Amino acid sequence: MAYTAETPKRPLTSDELRARIPGWGVDLDPKDRPAVPKERFDPGATGAHWDFPECQEEKWPRERSIEHQFLTPVFGTSCPPKGLSGAMRKFAFRYSEGRSAHWLILLAADRVDALESHLVSFATLHPDNPITQTGIRSELSHHGVSSRLGKKRVDLNHQWMDPFIVAAPWVLSAAGVAYAVTGALQNVRRRSRSHGHEWPVRLGR
């Protein structure tokens, strides 16, 4: 015992510990350790034929954490940065991964990326459908309301934010399109009046 005048007890030997604790010291013998071959530098056993792996081609400037000296030899290319969300992601990597600003900016960039993708889909033959792709129909067909009432579900705490996160981008997009169409019609009407043409008040007139 420490801090006493008594002689400390002799620590137990490996055999005593093995007899006292079942399974103790099972990895003491290197022959019983499956990871031992990996702990030795043996290129023939691992199949490695390089000192440093060949680096993947960087087709555009990739984000790199400031904690790393260089870009990793292999990296993902499925989601290249684009638009405002890409600029936000690049800006986030100016901060250390240990700072909240790094992750908060990346989270915000994901939301911006989703909005950008929605807007781009309107210019395609298959625009996003807010009814079928946001799970709104399942709220009516799969007991969405009753599954929340009286169940003490944790997600009820942030449920009030769901309409803003899910519906707000669609409402803002629709408002923007309506504003643009209204402005275009007003410009056409203004030009028609300036050229002496009357703009019909009702359709079919």
Short mmCIF file of C-alpha atoms in Angstrom, two decimals:
data_model
loop_
_atom_site.label_atom_id
_atom_site.label_comp_id
_atom_site.label_asym_id
_atom_site.label_seq_id
_atom_site.Cartn_x
_atom_site.Cartn_y
_atom_site.Cartn_z
CA MET A 1 0.00 0.00 0.00
CA ALA A 2 1.41 3.39 -0.91
CA TYR A 3 2.08 6.06 1.75
CA THR A 4 2.52 3.49 4.56
CA ALA A 5 5.56 2.10 6.37
CA GLU A 6 4.71 -1.45 5.36
CA THR A 7 6.72 -3.21 2.68
CA PRO A 8 4.76 -3.17 -0.57
CA LYS A 9 3.37 -6.48 -1.63
CA ARG A 10 5.16 -8.29 -4.41
CA PRO A 11 3.26 -7.95 -7.66
CA LEU A 12 1.70 -11.11 -8.98
CA THR A 13 3.55 -13.03 -11.63
CA SER A 14 2.10 -13.79 -15.04
CA ASP A 15 1.31 -17.36 -14.03
CA GLU A 16 -0.45 -16.19 -10.86
CA LEU A 17 -2.48 -13.65 -12.76
CA ARG A 18 -3.39 -16.24 -15.41
CA ALA A 19 -4.55 -18.64 -12.70
CA ARG A 20 -6.51 -15.90 -10.93
CA ILE A 21 -8.09 -14.17 -13.97
CA PRO A 22 -9.42 -16.42 -16.74
CA GLY A 23 -8.07 -15.31 -20.10
CA TRP A 24 -5.44 -12.98 -18.71
CA GLY A 25 -2.34 -12.67 -20.88
CA VAL A 26 -3.73 -14.53 -23.88
CA ASP A 27 -1.78 -12.26 -26.20
CA LEU A 28 1.58 -12.44 -24.43
CA ASP A 29 2.87 -15.12 -26.76
CA PRO A 30 3.40 -13.60 -30.26
CA LYS A 31 2.27 -16.89 -31.76
CA ASP A 32 -1.21 -16.28 -30.33
CA ARG A 33 -1.50 -12.75 -31.73
CA PRO A 34 -3.07 -12.54 -35.21
CA ALA A 35 -1.79 -8.97 -35.65
CA VAL A 36 1.86 -9.89 -35.21
CA PRO A 37 2.60 -10.24 -38.95
CA LYS A 38 1.23 -6.71 -39.47
CA GLU A 39 3.49 -5.37 -36.74
CA ARG A 40 6.59 -6.41 -38.66
CA PHE A 41 7.77 -4.69 -41.83
CA ASP A 42 7.46 -7.48 -44.33
CA PRO A 43 6.52 -6.17 -47.80
CA GLY A 44 6.27 -9.72 -49.09
CA ALA A 45 3.58 -10.59 -46.54
CA THR A 46 1.48 -7.44 -46.91
CA GLY A 47 1.74 -7.06 -50.69
CA ALA A 48 2.97 -3.47 -50.42
CA HIS A 49 5.40 -2.54 -53.18
CA TRP A 50 5.93 1.12 -52.35
CA ASP A 51 7.32 3.34 -49.64
CA PHE A 52 4.49 5.83 -50.23
CA PRO A 53 1.39 5.00 -52.31
CA GLU A 54 0.83 6.70 -55.63
CA CYS A 55 -1.30 9.81 -55.19
CA GLN A 56 -4.69 10.06 -56.85
CA GLU A 57 -4.98 12.71 -59.54
CA GLU A 58 -6.41 15.96 -58.21
CA LYS A 59 -8.68 17.23 -60.99
CA TRP A 60 -9.77 20.26 -58.97
CA PRO A 61 -8.44 21.89 -55.78
CA ARG A 62 -9.63 19.66 -52.98
CA GLU A 63 -10.44 20.69 -49.43
CA ARG A 64 -7.72 19.79 -46.95
CA SER A 65 -7.79 20.00 -43.19
CA ILE A 66 -5.21 22.40 -41.81
CA GLU A 67 -4.18 19.63 -39.40
CA HIS A 68 -2.84 17.60 -42.33
CA GLN A 69 0.47 18.35 -43.99
CA PHE A 70 -0.78 17.32 -47.43
CA LEU A 71 -3.81 15.87 -49.14
CA THR A 72 -4.36 12.17 -48.51
CA PRO A 73 -3.19 9.87 -51.34
CA VAL A 74 -6.78 8.71 -51.98
CA PHE A 75 -9.91 10.84 -51.63
CA GLY A 76 -13.54 10.82 -52.70
CA THR A 77 -14.78 12.46 -55.89
CA SER A 78 -18.52 11.76 -55.76
CA CYS A 79 -19.55 15.26 -54.66
CA PRO A 80 -17.30 17.94 -56.18
CA PRO A 81 -17.88 21.40 -54.67
CA LYS A 82 -20.05 23.67 -56.77
CA GLY A 83 -21.82 26.98 -56.49
CA LEU A 84 -22.30 28.82 -53.24
CA SER A 85 -22.28 25.60 -51.19
CA GLY A 86 -18.87 24.69 -52.62
CA ALA A 87 -17.47 28.09 -51.70
CA MET A 88 -18.83 27.67 -48.17
CA ARG A 89 -17.20 24.24 -47.84
CA LYS A 90 -13.84 25.59 -48.95
CA PHE A 91 -14.16 28.43 -46.47
CA ALA A 92 -14.96 25.96 -43.65
CA PHE A 93 -11.57 24.27 -44.10
CA ARG A 94 -9.82 27.48 -43.08
CA TYR A 95 -10.81 26.54 -39.54
CA SER A 96 -9.48 23.64 -37.53
CA GLU A 97 -11.60 20.51 -37.19
CA GLY A 98 -11.54 21.17 -33.46
CA ARG A 99 -13.52 24.40 -33.85
CA SER A 100 -17.29 24.63 -34.06
CA ALA A 101 -17.08 27.07 -36.97
CA HIS A 102 -15.65 24.31 -39.19
CA TRP A 103 -18.61 21.99 -38.69
CA LEU A 104 -21.34 24.64 -38.51
CA ILE A 105 -20.29 26.08 -41.87
CA LEU A 106 -20.25 22.58 -43.38
CA LEU A 107 -23.76 21.93 -42.03
CA ALA A 108 -24.98 25.21 -43.49
CA ALA A 109 -23.32 24.33 -46.81
CA ASP A 110 -25.29 21.08 -46.91
CA ARG A 111 -28.56 23.03 -46.58
CA VAL A 112 -27.48 25.46 -49.29
CA ASP A 113 -26.49 22.54 -51.52
CA ALA A 114 -29.94 21.00 -51.10
CA LEU A 115 -31.60 24.29 -52.06
CA GLU A 116 -29.33 24.66 -55.09
CA SER A 117 -30.16 21.13 -56.20
CA HIS A 118 -33.89 21.85 -55.89
CA LEU A 119 -33.58 24.96 -58.02
CA VAL A 120 -31.53 23.16 -60.67
CA SER A 121 -34.09 20.34 -60.82
CA PHE A 122 -36.74 22.83 -61.99
CA ALA A 123 -34.78 23.29 -65.21
CA THR A 124 -34.86 19.54 -65.95
CA LEU A 125 -37.55 17.20 -67.23
CA HIS A 126 -37.79 15.60 -63.77
CA PRO A 127 -38.11 18.38 -61.17
CA ASP A 128 -38.14 17.46 -57.49
CA ASN A 129 -41.57 16.62 -56.09
CA PRO A 130 -42.05 18.06 -52.58
CA ILE A 131 -45.06 15.79 -51.95
CA THR A 132 -43.56 12.40 -52.76
CA GLN A 133 -39.92 13.07 -51.88
CA THR A 134 -40.27 14.66 -48.44
CA GLY A 135 -42.43 12.02 -46.76
CA ILE A 136 -45.51 14.20 -46.43
CA ARG A 137 -47.82 11.48 -47.79
CA SER A 138 -46.58 8.99 -45.21
CA GLU A 139 -47.75 11.34 -42.46
CA LEU A 140 -51.32 10.59 -43.61
CA SER A 141 -50.94 6.96 -44.67
CA HIS A 142 -48.65 5.62 -41.92
CA HIS A 143 -50.12 7.16 -38.74
CA GLY A 144 -47.69 10.04 -38.62
CA VAL A 145 -49.63 12.09 -36.07
CA SER A 146 -50.74 9.25 -33.79
CA SER A 147 -47.20 7.85 -33.65
CA ARG A 148 -46.05 11.09 -32.02
CA LEU A 149 -48.81 11.76 -29.51
CA GLY A 150 -48.22 10.37 -26.03
CA LYS A 151 -45.13 8.39 -27.05
CA LYS A 152 -42.47 10.59 -25.40
CA ARG A 153 -40.48 10.60 -28.61
CA VAL A 154 -37.24 12.56 -28.55
CA ASP A 155 -37.78 14.02 -32.02
CA LEU A 156 -40.80 15.97 -30.74
CA ASN A 157 -38.33 18.49 -29.29
CA HIS A 158 -37.26 19.65 -32.74
CA GLN A 159 -40.45 18.87 -34.66
CA TRP A 160 -41.41 22.55 -34.70
CA MET A 161 -38.32 23.21 -36.85
CA ASP A 162 -39.25 20.65 -39.52
CA PRO A 163 -41.66 22.92 -41.44
CA PHE A 164 -38.98 25.59 -41.66
CA ILE A 165 -36.25 23.16 -42.75
CA VAL A 166 -38.37 21.12 -45.20
CA ALA A 167 -41.07 23.48 -46.41
CA ALA A 168 -39.29 26.83 -46.30
CA PRO A 169 -37.03 26.17 -49.34
CA TRP A 170 -40.05 25.18 -51.43
CA VAL A 171 -42.10 28.17 -50.29
CA LEU A 172 -39.23 30.56 -50.97
CA SER A 173 -38.61 28.99 -54.38
CA ALA A 174 -42.28 29.26 -55.32
CA ALA A 175 -42.37 32.86 -54.12
CA GLY A 176 -39.27 33.65 -56.17
CA VAL A 177 -40.75 32.11 -59.31
CA ALA A 178 -44.03 33.96 -58.78
CA TYR A 179 -42.16 37.22 -58.26
CA ALA A 180 -40.12 36.69 -61.40
CA VAL A 181 -43.17 35.81 -63.51
CA THR A 182 -45.12 38.79 -62.17
CA GLY A 183 -42.22 41.11 -62.91
CA ALA A 184 -41.87 39.75 -66.43
CA LEU A 185 -45.58 40.23 -67.12
CA GLN A 186 -45.46 43.78 -65.80
CA ASN A 187 -42.50 44.56 -68.07
CA VAL A 188 -44.34 43.17 -71.08
CA ARG A 189 -47.45 45.18 -70.19
CA ARG A 190 -45.37 48.34 -69.71
CA ARG A 191 -43.70 47.92 -73.07
CA SER A 192 -47.03 47.27 -74.78
CA ARG A 193 -48.46 50.50 -73.37
CA SER A 194 -45.37 52.42 -74.43
CA HIS A 195 -45.94 51.21 -78.01
CA GLY A 196 -49.62 52.15 -77.96
CA HIS A 197 -51.03 48.66 -77.45
CA GLU A 198 -53.69 47.91 -74.86
CA TRP A 199 -53.03 44.99 -72.58
CA PRO A 200 -56.12 42.78 -72.26
CA VAL A 201 -57.56 42.76 -68.77
CA ARG A 202 -59.21 39.36 -69.10
CA LEU A 203 -58.23 36.32 -71.03
CA GLY A 204 -60.21 35.80 -74.25
CA ARG A 205 -61.02 39.47 -74.63
#
